[in-house]
Amino acid sequence: MKTNTLSYKIKQYLIFAGLTTFIFASVVLVPFVYGLYLTFTSWDGVSLSKPFVGIENYVNAFADTSYWQSLGRTFIYSAIAVILVNAVAFIIAYMVTSGIKGQNFFRAGFFVPNLIGGIVLGYVWKFVFNKALVELAETITSGHAKSLLATETGAIAALIIVSVWQYAGYMMLIYVAGFMSVSEDVIEAAKIDGCTGSQSIFYISIPLMTASFVQCLFLTITRCFMVYDVNLSLTNGDPYGSSALAAMHVYNQAFINKNYGTGQAEALILFVICAIIGGIQVYVGKKGEVQA
Amino acid sequence: MENAKAARNKKIRHAIMIIVLTILFIAFIFPFIMVVINVFKVKADITAAPLALIGKHGFTLENFPNAIEKMNFFRSFGNSLFITIFATIGTIILSSMTAYLIVRNNWKANKILFVLMIASMVIPFQVLMIPLVSLYGGVFGILNHRLTLIFMHIGFSLSMATFMFHGSIHTNVPISLEEAATIDGCNKFQIFAQIVFPILKPTIATVAIIDAMAFWNDYLLPSLVLGRKELYTIPIATKVFYGTYSTDTGLIMAALLLAMLPILLLYIFLQKYIVEGITAGAVK
């Protein structure tokens, strides 16, 4: 059988990747390009006509102060959440790989929040913040207590707490894999050379685990930056829209205010920001990689 | 002497770590405990004392049948299960085949497809949701079908899955095995199905776990595609239920517990594989 003719190649491609190409194109590629087109139209979500309006949607997006406010909040929320998620995950991963009793139990236990979807988690925590923790605070101080969700800063703080709780277990498993990939021999050799425990973490384990850090940072940054489910169920933007993050703003702009063109333009600005962050990360990650 | 001291230090360090982990663990499961203790109370008791183990009016089971009926639990459970199973199977078969083609054939078309897939991973869902609704709702008119949602779930997860299978085939499948099979008269598809696919079992498990969890828990995409009540998945049903009965705390507790229960029960049995699968997927 000839394996270098064009017809052979086409046949093989269609058998192995034909359906993949079709689905990937119809769900990701075509909508992406079509989305670019939508940003130049004013579509109301119902009619078949999509009047061309030039760059009006981008002008609207840049003039939309509540969009930029939500974006600012998203930056603050993401920065704090990403740092805390990774710090907590790394510390737990260190402890559950140090050979203590019951480490498999802990690994499995800390992962549990990841099993549950953001909508359900948000409602569970809403109850915890509004009822259980208020009751707890009132018992301790024997006075009147207010829910964390009642103030603007409190609502963002609550979102951060829930995100740390939700993602730490998943990132922990990636760091556990990282710790396990650092060979015992290297650590042993360092100890013989007089390295203390903390020195071996900072100078040996962490540099050798660059891949884990890159992976965890990528996952947490993209997830935090695009968070929607927990935002919707935990705060729904309250109080008075002050805790609406960027993804929620885009959704509301399009599907609630029916400004599909402006919503799509705002989503596209988000994409550009994401792509820049992703690019920086890949670059820094490649540069920092250490070979054992 | 030195050794005894070092051993004692190690013991103390381990004891401290176990205490810290236990405290953290209690903080981690605190929200779940809250749901479990309150689900057996009547509404008045939940409002009066959410932290009490048992309410004044005693133990009650009435929240469950009410919630099951009002959120149409079994219907949404069935929908979630159907969508998750078929989307996961579809993703695994298509992405492993594609990855195999890409790894073994250095063709231009393969390279273009692979680069596009990798690049598409930075596209946030928010950029695609409006055009998806516009195209599939307005132009084709095929929203409100579970198959449409399965099709989209597969489309969104293909890139990551192909990337993972690509790495796994590249490092774990010896080409000599395939050459031997070619000599024995196997065609490419037979080689893939009978030799390559079975070797990929660990990666299949990892992809299945990650994707099935994502499909089961997804809210935004399903809520855009499935607008009819009888098509609701568990996350949509929970959201709608909360919107209607948010003041009836007992019912809400039961609904939340029901929404969490299937995956928690599954986790009890598959916990070892899930933890191992995710950890294995992290090593590259």
XYZ file of C-alpha atoms in Angstrom:
576
model
C 0.000 0.000 0.000
C 1.288 3.429 -0.916
C 1.492 5.666 2.116
C 2.729 8.876 0.549
C 0.005 9.607 -2.006
C -2.311 12.526 -1.378
C -5.449 10.392 -1.525
C -4.038 8.065 1.152
C -3.258 11.042 3.372
C -6.693 12.567 2.919
C -8.370 9.257 3.680
C -6.294 8.730 6.828
C -6.911 12.296 7.984
C -10.664 11.948 7.512
C -10.785 8.627 9.364
C -8.735 9.767 12.353
C -9.356 13.498 12.578
C -12.292 14.299 10.294
C -14.959 14.429 12.974
C -12.600 16.169 15.397
C -11.872 18.882 12.849
C -15.569 19.316 12.111
C -16.645 19.608 15.762
C -13.668 21.745 16.803
C -14.295 24.100 13.891
C -18.031 24.380 14.499
C -17.774 24.938 18.253
C -14.548 26.950 18.586
C -13.126 28.318 15.326
C -16.269 29.433 13.481
C -17.896 31.030 16.567
C -14.629 32.834 17.321
C -14.478 34.402 13.857
C -18.227 35.000 13.829
C -17.810 36.709 17.219
C -15.333 39.138 15.666
C -17.969 39.989 13.067
C -20.647 40.437 15.761
C -18.608 43.164 17.448
C -19.230 45.345 14.384
C -23.011 44.859 14.437
C -25.828 45.814 16.761
C -27.727 42.580 17.225
C -30.695 42.502 19.610
C -30.625 38.749 20.146
C -33.914 38.047 18.352
C -34.093 39.386 14.809
C -32.197 37.843 11.915
C -30.856 41.227 10.758
C -27.595 42.388 12.260
C -27.083 46.041 11.265
C -23.467 47.016 10.691
C -22.375 49.755 13.090
C -18.596 49.974 12.615
C -16.568 50.454 15.758
C -19.479 51.774 17.828
C -19.437 48.718 20.126
C -15.780 49.246 20.958
C -16.453 52.924 21.663
C -19.289 51.842 23.975
C -17.090 49.241 25.654
C -14.345 51.763 26.337
C -16.884 54.257 27.671
C -18.609 51.664 29.886
C -17.254 52.585 33.331
C -18.986 49.692 35.096
C -17.125 47.330 32.750
C -13.757 48.776 33.705
C -14.736 48.748 37.365
C -15.654 45.067 37.125
C -12.355 44.447 35.355
C -10.441 46.246 38.120
C -12.224 44.143 40.747
C -11.417 41.010 38.757
C -7.721 41.928 38.774
C -7.662 42.486 42.537
C -9.713 39.382 43.241
C -7.595 37.222 40.888
C -4.253 38.480 42.208
C -5.120 37.741 45.850
C -6.923 34.480 45.097
C -4.136 33.130 42.852
C -1.451 33.833 45.464
C -3.484 32.349 48.326
C -4.618 29.271 46.381
C -1.054 28.443 45.397
C 0.432 29.188 48.824
C -2.150 27.032 50.629
C -1.910 24.272 48.011
C 1.883 24.229 48.133
C 2.037 24.079 51.939
C -0.549 21.299 52.104
C 1.256 19.411 49.323
C 4.518 19.675 51.272
C 2.881 18.282 54.396
C 1.106 15.399 52.651
C 4.295 14.253 50.914
C 6.486 14.294 54.029
C 5.655 10.710 54.958
C 3.180 11.403 57.773
C 0.458 8.966 58.761
C -2.809 9.272 56.857
C -1.387 11.342 54.021
C -3.533 9.559 51.433
C -6.619 10.345 53.475
C -5.687 14.031 53.575
C -4.920 14.132 49.854
C -8.334 12.674 49.074
C -10.070 14.878 51.642
C -8.723 18.229 50.505
C -9.744 17.416 46.947
C -13.450 17.069 47.810
C -14.517 20.719 47.083
C -13.339 20.269 43.474
C -15.944 17.604 42.920
C -18.817 20.013 43.393
C -19.867 22.571 40.810
C -19.568 26.315 41.404
C -23.333 26.940 41.521
C -23.906 24.459 44.345
C -20.747 25.548 46.212
C -21.820 29.177 46.032
C -25.203 28.429 47.595
C -23.656 26.252 50.303
C -21.259 29.061 51.235
C -24.006 31.669 51.049
C -25.746 29.765 53.806
C -22.492 29.471 55.750
C -21.759 33.209 55.485
C -25.306 34.447 56.036
C -26.451 32.037 58.728
C -23.801 29.796 60.288
C -20.942 32.292 60.601
C -23.255 35.125 61.720
C -24.607 32.829 64.448
C -21.054 31.826 65.389
C -19.919 35.464 65.596
C -22.968 36.408 67.661
C -22.348 33.580 70.106
C -18.704 34.547 70.541
C -19.192 38.321 70.841
C -22.735 38.030 72.265
C -23.645 41.067 70.155
C -25.099 41.710 66.759
C -23.108 40.490 63.743
C -23.442 41.245 60.029
C -22.830 38.829 57.176
C -19.590 39.194 55.247
C -21.689 39.321 52.093
C -23.394 42.564 53.137
C -20.518 44.880 52.249
C -18.596 45.404 49.021
C -15.154 44.482 50.367
C -16.684 41.652 52.372
C -18.336 40.172 49.295
C -15.052 40.171 47.362
C -13.275 38.690 50.387
C -15.944 35.980 50.525
C -15.372 35.219 46.837
C -11.653 34.884 47.536
C -12.234 32.571 50.512
C -14.508 30.308 48.471
C -12.057 30.236 45.543
C -9.153 29.270 47.791
C -11.291 26.574 49.356
C -12.465 25.366 45.937
C -9.150 25.234 44.053
C -6.522 24.544 46.741
C -7.183 20.798 46.706
C -6.761 20.470 42.944
C -3.553 22.524 42.887
C -2.322 20.520 45.872
C -2.463 17.346 43.770
C -0.373 19.002 41.032
C 2.200 20.121 43.619
C 2.143 16.618 45.139
C 3.061 15.274 41.694
C 5.827 17.874 41.568
C 7.225 16.902 44.966
C 7.156 13.246 43.991
C 9.024 13.942 40.759
C 11.972 15.452 42.658
C 14.155 12.400 43.200
C 15.105 11.314 46.706
C 18.764 11.066 45.635
C 19.068 14.784 44.958
C 17.590 15.706 48.356
C 19.788 13.058 50.038
C 22.921 14.404 48.352
C 22.039 17.923 49.440
C 21.573 16.783 53.038
C 25.024 15.175 53.022
C 26.419 18.480 51.741
C 24.898 20.139 54.811
C 21.620 21.461 53.429
C 18.908 22.076 56.043
C 15.276 21.114 55.466
C 14.105 24.604 54.451
C 17.183 25.141 52.260
C 16.444 21.965 50.357
C 12.880 23.183 49.714
C 13.885 26.632 48.474
C 17.052 25.762 46.575
C 16.257 22.272 45.296
C 12.585 21.274 45.327
C 11.092 24.606 44.204
C 13.463 25.167 41.245
C 12.955 21.554 40.118
C 9.184 21.993 40.375
C 8.967 24.937 37.949
C 6.694 22.918 35.660
C 4.208 22.390 38.502
C 4.195 26.088 39.332
C 3.640 27.042 35.697
C 0.787 24.571 35.399
C -0.863 25.653 38.671
C -0.506 29.353 37.905
C -1.965 28.868 34.438
C -4.945 26.947 35.808
C -5.640 29.298 38.720
C -5.198 32.515 36.740
C -7.485 31.411 33.911
C -10.100 30.015 36.295
C -10.086 33.028 38.624
C -10.090 35.554 35.807
C -13.091 33.909 34.177
C -15.023 32.949 37.303
C -18.771 33.116 36.810
C -20.650 30.300 38.593
C -19.564 31.106 42.147
C -19.969 34.831 41.503
C -23.541 34.183 40.343
C -24.640 31.923 43.181
C -22.673 33.437 46.080
C -23.116 37.183 45.565
C -24.959 37.669 42.235
C -23.088 40.978 42.078
C -24.627 42.220 45.346
C -24.514 44.567 47.181
C -25.722 46.794 44.306
C -23.560 45.294 41.570
C -20.398 46.016 43.549
C -19.142 42.420 43.455
C -19.861 41.651 39.794
C -16.671 40.364 38.161
C -15.803 40.785 34.477
C -17.377 37.534 33.242
C -20.650 38.375 34.946
C -20.592 41.884 33.509
C -20.173 40.495 29.982
C -23.004 38.011 30.507
C -25.351 40.692 31.840
C -24.407 43.151 29.105
C -25.314 40.609 26.424
C -28.097 38.448 27.797
C -29.796 40.799 30.252
C -29.295 44.264 28.734
C -29.501 42.718 25.226
C -26.433 44.650 24.020
C -24.943 41.665 22.254
C -22.477 43.630 20.130
C -21.089 45.604 23.059
C -21.035 42.473 25.220
C -19.044 40.635 22.559
C -16.618 43.564 22.208
C -16.095 43.533 25.977
C -15.565 39.755 25.907
C -12.977 40.212 23.173
C -11.071 42.761 25.264
C -11.056 40.128 28.031
C -9.633 37.620 25.564
C -6.818 39.986 24.592
C -5.932 40.472 28.268
C -6.005 36.686 28.814
C -3.808 36.089 25.774
C -1.267 38.638 27.023
C -1.181 37.076 30.502
C -0.895 33.609 28.946
C 1.927 34.735 26.668
C 3.905 36.270 29.533
C 3.436 33.096 31.536
C 4.654 30.757 28.831
C 7.658 33.025 28.270
C 8.591 33.297 31.963
C 7.921 29.587 32.513
C 10.185 28.539 29.631
C 12.948 30.836 30.878
C 12.761 29.584 34.464
C 12.778 25.882 33.713
C 15.568 23.910 35.396
C 16.796 20.513 34.260
C 17.685 18.009 36.964
C 22.718 10.024 70.304
C 22.502 12.164 67.180
C 20.225 9.656 65.518
C 17.876 9.446 68.491
C 17.603 13.230 68.577
C 16.927 13.436 64.854
C 14.266 10.753 65.132
C 12.587 12.628 67.988
C 12.637 15.880 66.020
C 11.070 14.133 63.087
C 8.324 12.735 65.305
C 7.552 16.197 66.704
C 7.525 17.699 63.234
C 5.135 15.029 61.993
C 2.847 15.508 65.000
C 2.670 19.274 64.344
C 1.913 18.659 60.673
C -0.881 16.225 61.494
C -2.437 18.777 63.876
C -2.225 21.584 61.273
C -3.666 19.339 58.566
C -6.492 18.195 60.814
C -7.478 21.794 61.625
C -7.348 22.723 57.938
C -9.326 19.626 57.071
C -12.089 20.540 59.524
C -12.214 24.026 57.994
C -12.447 22.388 54.559
C -15.391 20.169 55.419
C -17.166 22.750 57.643
C -19.568 23.891 54.863
C -20.539 20.287 54.126
C -21.128 19.614 57.828
C -23.400 22.664 57.956
C -25.540 21.309 55.120
C -25.697 17.823 56.632
C -26.777 18.951 60.106
C -29.350 21.430 58.825
C -30.948 19.193 56.242
C -32.679 17.223 59.014
C -34.220 20.306 60.662
C -37.409 22.233 60.009
C -37.122 25.779 58.676
C -37.781 27.479 62.035
C -34.974 25.552 63.711
C -32.492 26.383 60.951
C -33.208 30.087 61.293
C -33.107 29.985 65.103
C -29.947 27.920 65.550
C -28.067 26.931 62.386
C -25.165 25.513 64.380
C -27.213 23.222 66.641
C -26.888 19.530 65.895
C -30.587 18.803 66.404
C -33.372 21.387 66.264
C -36.066 22.012 68.925
C -38.688 20.404 66.733
C -36.537 17.313 66.430
C -35.295 15.274 63.520
C -37.150 15.447 60.229
C -36.833 13.805 56.830
C -39.608 15.757 55.137
C -37.231 18.123 53.315
C -36.065 15.343 50.999
C -39.276 14.196 49.301
C -40.317 17.821 48.918
C -37.057 18.870 47.298
C -36.885 15.762 45.095
C -40.346 16.467 43.742
C -40.001 20.241 43.364
C -36.623 20.257 41.644
C -37.588 17.214 39.564
C -34.409 15.616 40.832
C -34.468 12.289 39.013
C -35.193 13.930 35.678
C -32.254 16.332 36.008
C -30.054 13.543 37.349
C -30.869 11.494 34.245
C -30.126 14.431 31.952
C -26.792 15.135 33.653
C -25.832 11.467 33.484
C -26.764 11.096 29.802
C -24.896 14.250 28.784
C -21.809 13.505 30.908
C -21.431 9.900 29.731
C -21.790 10.555 26.003
C -19.732 13.747 25.993
C -16.913 11.984 27.866
C -16.892 8.921 25.607
C -17.018 11.120 22.511
C -14.147 13.293 23.694
C -11.936 10.306 24.514
C -12.460 8.447 21.233
C -12.091 11.482 18.971
C -9.150 13.101 20.775
C -7.125 9.886 21.104
C -7.562 9.119 17.392
C -6.607 12.651 16.430
C -3.587 12.628 18.712
C -2.456 9.313 17.204
C -2.677 10.724 13.677
C -0.744 13.839 14.697
C 2.045 11.982 16.532
C 2.666 9.398 13.804
C 2.344 11.584 10.692
C 4.353 14.708 10.203
C 1.864 16.281 7.770
C 1.213 19.966 7.314
C -2.545 19.604 7.970
C -1.817 17.846 11.273
C 0.539 20.589 12.371
C -2.002 23.299 11.549
C -4.756 21.472 13.442
C -2.545 20.908 16.490
C -1.324 24.514 16.612
C -4.902 25.797 16.322
C -5.991 23.504 19.136
C -3.188 24.598 21.466
C -3.802 28.272 20.673
C -7.547 27.892 21.262
C -6.927 26.903 24.868
C -6.433 30.553 25.840
C -9.843 31.569 24.449
C -12.154 32.206 27.386
C -15.641 30.751 27.125
C -17.130 34.246 27.415
C -15.753 35.114 23.966
C -17.585 32.195 22.364
C -20.880 32.165 24.250
C -22.582 35.050 22.426
C -21.685 33.808 18.897
C -22.662 30.252 19.929
C -26.115 31.378 20.989
C -26.422 33.531 17.894
C -25.340 30.755 15.504
C -26.922 27.679 17.060
C -30.031 29.483 18.284
C -30.667 32.167 15.676
C -29.194 30.707 12.485
C -29.488 26.906 12.878
C -32.211 26.821 15.538
C -30.903 23.692 17.260
C -30.709 24.864 20.875
C -32.794 22.961 23.434
C -31.464 19.555 22.445
C -29.258 17.469 24.701
C -27.302 16.304 21.661
C -26.398 19.910 20.822
C -24.970 20.317 24.316
C -23.004 17.056 23.999
C -21.641 18.269 20.651
C -20.491 21.549 22.240
C -19.031 19.902 25.352
C -16.952 17.678 23.057
C -15.878 20.667 20.963
C -14.645 22.576 23.996
C -12.739 19.681 25.558
C -11.103 18.241 22.410
C -8.059 20.536 22.495
C -6.935 19.745 26.027
C -7.647 16.012 25.628
C -5.787 15.800 22.303
C -2.855 17.599 23.928
C -2.773 15.059 26.779
C -3.055 12.032 24.463
C -0.390 13.540 22.226
C 2.100 13.579 25.118
C 1.129 10.099 26.232
C 1.379 8.467 22.769
C 4.664 10.234 22.160
C 6.324 8.803 25.281
C 4.473 5.554 26.049
C 3.668 3.828 22.765
C 6.674 2.052 21.202
C 6.652 2.382 17.430
C 8.255 -1.066 17.036
C 5.033 -2.624 18.308
C 3.079 -0.926 15.545
C 5.628 -1.943 12.903
C 5.263 -5.571 13.948
C 1.490 -5.286 13.621
C 1.807 -3.729 10.162
C 3.878 -6.707 9.037
C 1.156 -8.973 10.402
C -1.269 -7.229 8.035
C -3.084 -4.831 10.378
C -4.344 -1.574 8.903
C -3.865 1.752 10.709
C -7.275 1.720 12.333
C -6.821 -1.830 13.636
C -3.414 -0.900 15.019
C -4.913 2.045 16.822
C -7.926 0.201 18.192
C -6.181 -3.034 19.190
C -2.681 -1.921 20.174
C -2.398 1.801 20.850
C -5.732 2.482 22.581
C -5.270 -0.201 25.296
C -1.793 1.162 26.130
C -3.350 4.580 26.743
C -5.513 3.365 29.650
C -3.936 5.608 32.336
C -4.368 8.724 30.182
C -7.900 7.668 29.266
C -8.677 7.473 32.986
C -7.224 10.934 33.643
C -9.052 12.561 30.724
C -12.295 10.777 31.663
C -12.107 12.009 35.264
C -11.242 15.621 34.443
C -13.794 15.942 31.630
C -16.623 14.043 33.317
C -16.289 16.288 36.388
C -16.266 19.391 34.202
C -19.324 18.263 32.204
C -21.272 17.174 35.281
C -20.681 20.467 37.090
C -20.843 22.935 34.208
C -23.540 25.553 34.496
C -23.009 28.408 32.033
C -22.940 26.493 28.723
C -25.826 24.129 29.629
C -27.906 27.084 30.849
C -27.463 28.782 27.476
C -28.257 25.653 25.462
C -31.011 24.017 27.528
C -33.844 26.422 28.230
C -36.652 23.891 28.579
C -37.514 22.594 32.028
C -37.489 18.908 31.133
C -33.924 19.187 29.790
C -32.374 20.782 32.917
C -29.170 19.327 34.289
C -28.513 19.233 38.046
C -26.676 22.612 38.219
C -29.445 24.372 36.252
C -32.154 22.705 38.326
C -30.358 23.789 41.522
C -30.102 27.374 40.307
C -33.757 27.565 39.286
C -34.873 25.840 42.488
C -32.874 28.292 44.621
C -34.450 31.198 42.766
C -37.952 29.932 43.599
C -37.544 28.618 47.156
C -34.641 30.686 48.522
C -36.533 31.509 51.742
C -37.420 27.899 52.464
C -34.042 26.996 53.972
C -34.868 23.389 54.809
C -35.823 22.647 51.207
C -32.698 24.441 49.968
C -30.466 22.329 52.226
C -32.037 19.146 50.880
C -31.674 20.328 47.281
C -27.998 21.221 47.801
C -27.273 17.891 49.468
C -29.045 16.019 46.660
C -27.054 17.965 44.074
C -23.781 16.988 45.784
C -24.652 13.421 46.717
C -24.145 11.525 43.421
C -20.601 12.736 42.878
C -19.651 12.389 46.566
C -20.889 8.791 46.632
C -18.960 8.053 43.445
C -15.873 9.617 45.017
C -16.047 7.313 48.023
C -15.656 4.324 45.692
C -13.330 5.788 43.071
C -11.346 8.118 45.347
C -8.073 6.266 44.841
C -8.349 6.335 41.039
C -9.476 9.952 40.916
C -6.608 11.203 43.092
C -4.109 9.071 41.167
C -5.566 10.054 37.809
C -5.306 13.780 38.501
C -1.816 13.422 39.970
C -0.682 11.359 36.980
C -2.123 13.946 34.591
C 0.009 16.614 36.254
C 3.362 14.968 35.565
C 4.733 15.801 32.155
